[in-house]
């Protein structure tokens, strides 16, 4: 089955700087890669996703890239703000609409 | 819409006790799933369902049962609680298949402690 690895496990940045989180996946048949944000005490919420027929997608301060050949995808958050502090999860969709999640990245934005 | 709701929010069980975690959604989604979240391990799929009457196992199904008698409800049963089942449990739902969005909508979670 699919295996997703996520790095780093924790990330501290100064407000206004950029943050990058990287993930790799193992199953070349996976074709959908979402990113979820989880605030303290809440369930994860989708912030951006990318399908395998697209190499890059952007939504305001958030962008995601996908390299199918290398089987890795990354999340970029620019001009970070304190409200970006949360746990971020990458995931890959395997057969049967099953999401396989990475272990998560704790992002702290220092003001 | 209430989205995905879960009850209870918190629960403490003794080893060997059984209980049911409730999950309901009002978005008419065919796909529903249960995850557990443990520190450093992300979210792991326990069981999932692609429609009423259809369920299947995920990555960590042992010790849990599910059923799906209606589109709206997807309860998770712990048969005989063990300390290893101490975790935060999330229910999620999404539309199913084709070009429909794969976005999964998560409930607020149930924090379970087994002593």
PDB file of C-alpha atoms in Angstrom:
ATOM      1  CA  UNK A   1       0.000   0.000   0.000  1.00  0.00           C
ATOM      2  CA  UNK A   2       0.826   3.668  -0.077  1.00  0.00           C
ATOM      3  CA  UNK A   3       3.397   5.126   2.335  1.00  0.00           C
ATOM      4  CA  UNK A   4       3.749   8.883   2.885  1.00  0.00           C
ATOM      5  CA  UNK A   5       6.711  10.482   4.617  1.00  0.00           C
ATOM      6  CA  UNK A   6       6.633  14.104   5.766  1.00  0.00           C
ATOM      7  CA  UNK A   7       9.421  16.479   6.823  1.00  0.00           C
ATOM      8  CA  UNK A   8      10.157  18.334   8.984  1.00  0.00           C
ATOM      9  CA  UNK A   9       8.226  17.232  12.044  1.00  0.00           C
ATOM     10  CA  UNK A  10       8.477  20.725  13.553  1.00  0.00           C
ATOM     11  CA  UNK A  11       9.145  24.071  11.916  1.00  0.00           C
ATOM     12  CA  UNK A  12       9.572  27.497  13.485  1.00  0.00           C
ATOM     13  CA  UNK A  13       9.596  30.615  11.334  1.00  0.00           C
ATOM     14  CA  UNK A  14       9.507  34.323  11.966  1.00  0.00           C
ATOM     15  CA  UNK A  15       6.324  36.120  11.021  1.00  0.00           C
ATOM     16  CA  UNK A  16       6.558  37.224   7.404  1.00  0.00           C
ATOM     17  CA  UNK A  17       9.000  34.488   6.397  1.00  0.00           C
ATOM     18  CA  UNK A  18       8.133  31.521   4.183  1.00  0.00           C
ATOM     19  CA  UNK A  19       7.549  27.949   5.333  1.00  0.00           C
ATOM     20  CA  UNK A  20       8.113  24.809   3.278  1.00  0.00           C
ATOM     21  CA  UNK A  21       6.928  21.299   4.125  1.00  0.00           C
ATOM     22  CA  UNK A  22       7.920  18.329   1.988  1.00  0.00           C
ATOM     23  CA  UNK A  23       6.336  14.918   1.478  1.00  0.00           C
ATOM     24  CA  UNK A  24       7.229  11.807  -0.485  1.00  0.00           C
ATOM     25  CA  UNK A  25       4.947   8.962  -1.495  1.00  0.00           C
ATOM     26  CA  UNK A  26       5.589   5.417  -2.626  1.00  0.00           C
ATOM     27  CA  UNK A  27       2.706   4.384  -4.927  1.00  0.00           C
ATOM     28  CA  UNK A  28       3.099   5.778  -8.445  1.00  0.00           C
ATOM     29  CA  UNK A  29      -0.615   5.097  -9.057  1.00  0.00           C
ATOM     30  CA  UNK A  30      -1.677   7.735  -6.506  1.00  0.00           C
ATOM     31  CA  UNK A  31      -3.189  10.725  -8.305  1.00  0.00           C
ATOM     32  CA  UNK A  32      -4.528  13.097  -5.663  1.00  0.00           C
ATOM     33  CA  UNK A  33      -2.527  14.888  -2.975  1.00  0.00           C
ATOM     34  CA  UNK A  34      -4.285  17.088  -0.404  1.00  0.00           C
ATOM     35  CA  UNK A  35      -2.900  19.176   2.422  1.00  0.00           C
ATOM     36  CA  UNK A  36      -4.819  19.548   5.682  1.00  0.00           C
ATOM     37  CA  UNK A  37      -4.430  22.071   8.481  1.00  0.00           C
ATOM     38  CA  UNK A  38      -5.361  21.120  12.026  1.00  0.00           C
ATOM     39  CA  UNK A  39      -5.801  23.780  14.665  1.00  0.00           C
ATOM     40  CA  UNK A  40      -5.655  22.892  18.336  1.00  0.00           C
ATOM     41  CA  UNK A  41      -8.671  20.894  19.469  1.00  0.00           C
ATOM     42  CA  UNK A  42     -10.224  20.701  16.006  1.00  0.00           C
ATOM     43  CA  UNK A  43     -10.466  18.265  13.142  1.00  0.00           C
ATOM     44  CA  UNK A  44      -8.231  18.637  10.069  1.00  0.00           C
ATOM     45  CA  UNK A  45      -9.441  20.968   7.335  1.00  0.00           C
ATOM     46  CA  UNK A  46      -8.444  20.908   3.663  1.00  0.00           C
ATOM     47  CA  UNK A  47      -6.399  23.954   2.640  1.00  0.00           C
ATOM     48  CA  UNK A  48      -5.213  23.000  -0.843  1.00  0.00           C
ATOM     49  CA  UNK A  49      -4.958  19.942  -3.043  1.00  0.00           C
ATOM     50  CA  UNK A  50      -3.327  18.946  -6.312  1.00  0.00           C
ATOM     51  CA  UNK A  51      -4.025  16.228  -8.852  1.00  0.00           C
ATOM     52  CA  UNK A  52      -1.410  14.318 -10.758  1.00  0.00           C
ATOM     53  CA  UNK A  53      -2.107  16.072 -14.067  1.00  0.00           C
ATOM     54  CA  UNK A  54      -0.998  19.413 -12.575  1.00  0.00           C
ATOM     55  CA  UNK A  55       2.510  20.388 -11.496  1.00  0.00           C
ATOM     56  CA  UNK A  56       1.723  23.441  -9.395  1.00  0.00           C
ATOM     57  CA  UNK A  57      -1.267  25.129  -7.791  1.00  0.00           C
ATOM     58  CA  UNK A  58      -1.545  28.384  -5.891  1.00  0.00           C
ATOM     59  CA  UNK A  59      -4.207  29.901  -3.648  1.00  0.00           C
ATOM     60  CA  UNK A  60      -3.263  33.302  -2.233  1.00  0.00           C
ATOM     61  CA  UNK A  61      -0.342  32.711   0.193  1.00  0.00           C
ATOM     62  CA  UNK A  62      -0.394  28.934  -0.190  1.00  0.00           C
ATOM     63  CA  UNK A  63       1.095  26.928  -3.049  1.00  0.00           C
ATOM     64  CA  UNK A  64       1.723  23.270  -3.711  1.00  0.00           C
ATOM     65  CA  UNK A  65       4.036  21.591  -6.202  1.00  0.00           C
ATOM     66  CA  UNK A  66       4.076  17.999  -7.386  1.00  0.00           C
ATOM     67  CA  UNK A  67       6.917  16.063  -8.984  1.00  0.00           C
ATOM     68  CA  UNK A  68       5.480  12.777 -10.190  1.00  0.00           C
ATOM     69  CA  UNK A  69       8.797  11.425 -11.418  1.00  0.00           C
ATOM     70  CA  UNK A  70      10.440  11.872  -8.033  1.00  0.00           C
ATOM     71  CA  UNK A  71       7.201  11.101  -6.185  1.00  0.00           C
ATOM     72  CA  UNK A  72       7.317  14.118  -3.948  1.00  0.00           C
ATOM     73  CA  UNK A  73       5.116  17.132  -3.293  1.00  0.00           C
ATOM     74  CA  UNK A  74       5.602  20.245  -1.218  1.00  0.00           C
ATOM     75  CA  UNK A  75       3.565  22.934   0.527  1.00  0.00           C
ATOM     76  CA  UNK A  76       4.724  26.544   0.496  1.00  0.00           C
ATOM     77  CA  UNK A  77       3.276  29.204   2.796  1.00  0.00           C
ATOM     78  CA  UNK A  78       4.499  32.722   2.087  1.00  0.00           C
ATOM     79  CA  UNK A  79       4.290  35.817   4.312  1.00  0.00           C
ATOM     80  CA  UNK A  80       3.470  33.649   7.316  1.00  0.00           C
ATOM     81  CA  UNK A  81       1.176  35.014   9.997  1.00  0.00           C
ATOM     82  CA  UNK A  82       0.579  33.892  13.604  1.00  0.00           C
ATOM     83  CA  UNK A  83      -2.740  32.325  12.561  1.00  0.00           C
ATOM     84  CA  UNK A  84      -0.813  29.948  10.292  1.00  0.00           C
ATOM     85  CA  UNK A  85       0.482  28.208  13.428  1.00  0.00           C
ATOM     86  CA  UNK A  86      -1.035  24.712  13.362  1.00  0.00           C
ATOM     87  CA  UNK A  87      -0.282  21.101  12.464  1.00  0.00           C
ATOM     88  CA  UNK A  88      -0.127  20.435   8.730  1.00  0.00           C
ATOM     89  CA  UNK A  89      -0.654  17.025   7.158  1.00  0.00           C
ATOM     90  CA  UNK A  90       0.054  15.896   3.637  1.00  0.00           C
ATOM     91  CA  UNK A  91      -1.767  12.888   2.223  1.00  0.00           C
ATOM     92  CA  UNK A  92      -1.995  10.717  -0.874  1.00  0.00           C
ATOM     93  CA  UNK A  93      -5.131   9.050  -2.178  1.00  0.00           C
ATOM     94  CA  UNK A  94      -4.808   5.355  -2.820  1.00  0.00           C
ATOM     95  CA  UNK A  95      -7.221   2.900  -4.363  1.00  0.00           C
ATOM     96  CA  UNK A  96     -10.693   2.963  -2.816  1.00  0.00           C
ATOM     97  CA  UNK A  97     -10.678   6.691  -1.994  1.00  0.00           C
ATOM     98  CA  UNK A  98      -8.485   5.962   1.004  1.00  0.00           C
ATOM     99  CA  UNK A  99      -6.260   8.771   2.206  1.00  0.00           C
ATOM    100  CA  UNK A 100      -2.843   7.871   3.585  1.00  0.00           C
ATOM    101  CA  UNK A 101      -1.486  10.673   5.769  1.00  0.00           C
ATOM    102  CA  UNK A 102       1.999  11.807   6.613  1.00  0.00           C
ATOM    103  CA  UNK A 103       2.964  12.088  10.286  1.00  0.00           C
ATOM    104  CA  UNK A 104       2.362  15.851  10.384  1.00  0.00           C
ATOM    105  CA  UNK A 105       4.394  19.049  10.777  1.00  0.00           C
ATOM    106  CA  UNK A 106       3.944  21.410  13.722  1.00  0.00           C
ATOM    107  CA  UNK A 107       4.373  24.934  12.359  1.00  0.00           C
ATOM    108  CA  UNK A 108       5.053  27.754  14.793  1.00  0.00           C
ATOM    109  CA  UNK A 109       5.041  31.317  13.513  1.00  0.00           C
ATOM    110  CA  UNK A 110       6.848  33.640  15.910  1.00  0.00           C
ATOM    111  CA  UNK A 111       5.740  37.247  16.040  1.00  0.00           C
TER     112      UNK A 111
ATOM    113  CA  UNK B   1     -25.592  22.333   7.583  1.00  0.00           C
ATOM    114  CA  UNK B   2     -23.991  20.947  10.729  1.00  0.00           C
ATOM    115  CA  UNK B   3     -21.398  19.069   8.649  1.00  0.00           C
ATOM    116  CA  UNK B   4     -19.862  16.098  10.480  1.00  0.00           C
ATOM    117  CA  UNK B   5     -20.791  15.709  14.134  1.00  0.00           C
ATOM    118  CA  UNK B   6     -19.239  13.345  16.661  1.00  0.00           C
ATOM    119  CA  UNK B   7     -20.275  12.349  20.163  1.00  0.00           C
ATOM    120  CA  UNK B   8     -19.024  12.211  22.828  1.00  0.00           C
ATOM    121  CA  UNK B   9     -16.188  14.786  22.821  1.00  0.00           C
ATOM    122  CA  UNK B  10     -14.377  13.047  25.688  1.00  0.00           C
ATOM    123  CA  UNK B  11     -14.632   9.546  27.146  1.00  0.00           C
ATOM    124  CA  UNK B  12     -12.779   7.563  29.785  1.00  0.00           C
ATOM    125  CA  UNK B  13     -13.140   3.783  29.762  1.00  0.00           C
ATOM    126  CA  UNK B  14     -11.770   0.987  31.873  1.00  0.00           C
ATOM    127  CA  UNK B  15      -9.949  -1.882  30.183  1.00  0.00           C
ATOM    128  CA  UNK B  16     -12.453  -4.414  28.872  1.00  0.00           C
ATOM    129  CA  UNK B  17     -15.395  -2.034  28.623  1.00  0.00           C
ATOM    130  CA  UNK B  18     -17.181  -1.517  25.323  1.00  0.00           C
ATOM    131  CA  UNK B  19     -18.618   1.631  23.820  1.00  0.00           C
ATOM    132  CA  UNK B  20     -19.798   3.213  20.592  1.00  0.00           C
ATOM    133  CA  UNK B  21     -18.491   6.451  19.144  1.00  0.00           C
ATOM    134  CA  UNK B  22     -21.186   8.199  17.158  1.00  0.00           C
ATOM    135  CA  UNK B  23     -20.704   9.985  13.842  1.00  0.00           C
ATOM    136  CA  UNK B  24     -23.292  11.668  11.655  1.00  0.00           C
ATOM    137  CA  UNK B  25     -23.170  13.874   8.552  1.00  0.00           C
ATOM    138  CA  UNK B  26     -25.874  15.904   6.832  1.00  0.00           C
ATOM    139  CA  UNK B  27     -24.161  16.481   3.470  1.00  0.00           C
ATOM    140  CA  UNK B  28     -25.496  13.330   1.802  1.00  0.00           C
ATOM    141  CA  UNK B  29     -21.960  12.024   1.324  1.00  0.00           C
ATOM    142  CA  UNK B  30     -21.577   8.408   0.283  1.00  0.00           C
ATOM    143  CA  UNK B  31     -18.068   7.943   1.687  1.00  0.00           C
ATOM    144  CA  UNK B  32     -17.433   7.929   5.446  1.00  0.00           C
ATOM    145  CA  UNK B  33     -14.385   6.893   7.405  1.00  0.00           C
ATOM    146  CA  UNK B  34     -12.871   6.628  10.869  1.00  0.00           C
ATOM    147  CA  UNK B  35      -9.308   7.611  11.735  1.00  0.00           C
ATOM    148  CA  UNK B  36      -7.288   7.549  14.904  1.00  0.00           C
ATOM    149  CA  UNK B  37      -4.655  10.170  15.605  1.00  0.00           C
ATOM    150  CA  UNK B  38      -1.652   9.386  17.757  1.00  0.00           C
ATOM    151  CA  UNK B  39       1.370  11.642  18.404  1.00  0.00           C
ATOM    152  CA  UNK B  40       3.977  11.394  15.659  1.00  0.00           C
ATOM    153  CA  UNK B  41       1.870   8.998  13.570  1.00  0.00           C
ATOM    154  CA  UNK B  42      -0.535  11.225  11.706  1.00  0.00           C
ATOM    155  CA  UNK B  43      -4.024   9.918  11.051  1.00  0.00           C
ATOM    156  CA  UNK B  44      -4.484   6.213  10.429  1.00  0.00           C
ATOM    157  CA  UNK B  45      -7.555   4.763   8.767  1.00  0.00           C
ATOM    158  CA  UNK B  46      -9.537   2.298  10.904  1.00  0.00           C
ATOM    159  CA  UNK B  47     -12.603   1.493   8.778  1.00  0.00           C
ATOM    160  CA  UNK B  48     -14.417   3.115   5.893  1.00  0.00           C
ATOM    161  CA  UNK B  49     -17.689   2.865   4.004  1.00  0.00           C
ATOM    162  CA  UNK B  50     -18.578   3.754   0.412  1.00  0.00           C
ATOM    163  CA  UNK B  51     -22.321   3.664   1.035  1.00  0.00           C
ATOM    164  CA  UNK B  52     -25.081   2.248   3.191  1.00  0.00           C
ATOM    165  CA  UNK B  53     -24.551  -1.443   3.818  1.00  0.00           C
ATOM    166  CA  UNK B  54     -20.927  -1.417   2.608  1.00  0.00           C
ATOM    167  CA  UNK B  55     -17.925  -1.268   4.933  1.00  0.00           C
ATOM    168  CA  UNK B  56     -14.274  -2.240   4.664  1.00  0.00           C
ATOM    169  CA  UNK B  57     -11.153  -2.312   6.772  1.00  0.00           C
ATOM    170  CA  UNK B  58      -8.469   0.304   6.786  1.00  0.00           C
ATOM    171  CA  UNK B  59      -4.922   0.178   8.086  1.00  0.00           C
ATOM    172  CA  UNK B  60      -5.660  -0.485  11.790  1.00  0.00           C
ATOM    173  CA  UNK B  61      -9.043  -2.276  12.104  1.00  0.00           C
ATOM    174  CA  UNK B  62      -8.337  -4.706  14.955  1.00  0.00           C
ATOM    175  CA  UNK B  63     -10.497  -4.147  18.027  1.00  0.00           C
ATOM    176  CA  UNK B  64     -13.064  -2.021  16.183  1.00  0.00           C
ATOM    177  CA  UNK B  65     -16.337  -2.734  14.413  1.00  0.00           C
ATOM    178  CA  UNK B  66     -18.459  -0.536  12.167  1.00  0.00           C
ATOM    179  CA  UNK B  67     -21.802  -0.689  10.431  1.00  0.00           C
ATOM    180  CA  UNK B  68     -23.538   1.626   7.966  1.00  0.00           C
ATOM    181  CA  UNK B  69     -27.308   1.243   8.004  1.00  0.00           C
ATOM    182  CA  UNK B  70     -28.016   4.770   6.715  1.00  0.00           C
ATOM    183  CA  UNK B  71     -26.163   7.303   4.582  1.00  0.00           C
ATOM    184  CA  UNK B  72     -26.011   9.728   7.515  1.00  0.00           C
ATOM    185  CA  UNK B  73     -24.614   7.590  10.346  1.00  0.00           C
ATOM    186  CA  UNK B  74     -21.400   5.627  10.763  1.00  0.00           C
ATOM    187  CA  UNK B  75     -20.849   4.460  14.367  1.00  0.00           C
ATOM    188  CA  UNK B  76     -17.550   2.968  15.555  1.00  0.00           C
ATOM    189  CA  UNK B  77     -17.700   0.253  18.212  1.00  0.00           C
ATOM    190  CA  UNK B  78     -14.904  -0.673  20.573  1.00  0.00           C
ATOM    191  CA  UNK B  79     -15.561  -4.267  21.539  1.00  0.00           C
ATOM    192  CA  UNK B  80     -13.265  -4.610  24.576  1.00  0.00           C
ATOM    193  CA  UNK B  81     -11.270  -1.445  25.228  1.00  0.00           C
ATOM    194  CA  UNK B  82      -7.502  -1.685  25.705  1.00  0.00           C
ATOM    195  CA  UNK B  83      -4.995   0.993  26.781  1.00  0.00           C
ATOM    196  CA  UNK B  84      -3.524   0.874  23.248  1.00  0.00           C
ATOM    197  CA  UNK B  85      -6.802   2.339  22.013  1.00  0.00           C
ATOM    198  CA  UNK B  86      -6.215   5.561  23.907  1.00  0.00           C
ATOM    199  CA  UNK B  87      -6.274   8.093  21.086  1.00  0.00           C
ATOM    200  CA  UNK B  88      -8.190  10.870  19.400  1.00  0.00           C
ATOM    201  CA  UNK B  89     -10.755   9.532  16.943  1.00  0.00           C
ATOM    202  CA  UNK B  90     -11.938  11.443  13.902  1.00  0.00           C
ATOM    203  CA  UNK B  91     -14.828  10.684  11.616  1.00  0.00           C
ATOM    204  CA  UNK B  92     -14.813  12.082   8.067  1.00  0.00           C
ATOM    205  CA  UNK B  93     -17.077  12.111   5.038  1.00  0.00           C
ATOM    206  CA  UNK B  94     -16.673  12.956   1.369  1.00  0.00           C
ATOM    207  CA  UNK B  95     -18.442  12.650  -1.968  1.00  0.00           C
ATOM    208  CA  UNK B  96     -17.529   9.454  -3.755  1.00  0.00           C
ATOM    209  CA  UNK B  97     -15.826   8.743  -7.004  1.00  0.00           C
ATOM    210  CA  UNK B  98     -15.288  10.109 -10.484  1.00  0.00           C
ATOM    211  CA  UNK B  99     -14.475  13.773 -10.906  1.00  0.00           C
ATOM    212  CA  UNK B 100     -16.334  14.697  -7.726  1.00  0.00           C
ATOM    213  CA  UNK B 101     -14.157  16.378  -5.140  1.00  0.00           C
ATOM    214  CA  UNK B 102     -12.191  14.010  -2.961  1.00  0.00           C
ATOM    215  CA  UNK B 103     -12.196  16.510  -0.096  1.00  0.00           C
ATOM    216  CA  UNK B 104     -12.809  14.819   3.226  1.00  0.00           C
ATOM    217  CA  UNK B 105     -14.719  16.773   5.856  1.00  0.00           C
ATOM    218  CA  UNK B 106     -13.655  15.936   9.386  1.00  0.00           C
ATOM    219  CA  UNK B 107     -15.640  16.021  12.593  1.00  0.00           C
ATOM    220  CA  UNK B 108     -14.291  17.680  15.778  1.00  0.00           C
ATOM    221  CA  UNK B 109     -12.976  14.423  17.218  1.00  0.00           C
ATOM    222  CA  UNK B 110     -13.489  12.241  20.290  1.00  0.00           C
ATOM    223  CA  UNK B 111     -10.689  12.028  22.838  1.00  0.00           C
ATOM    224  CA  UNK B 112     -10.715   8.543  24.351  1.00  0.00           C
ATOM    225  CA  UNK B 113      -8.682   7.409  27.341  1.00  0.00           C
ATOM    226  CA  UNK B 114      -8.577   3.752  28.370  1.00  0.00           C
ATOM    227  CA  UNK B 115      -7.243   3.066  31.863  1.00  0.00           C
TER     228      UNK B 115
END
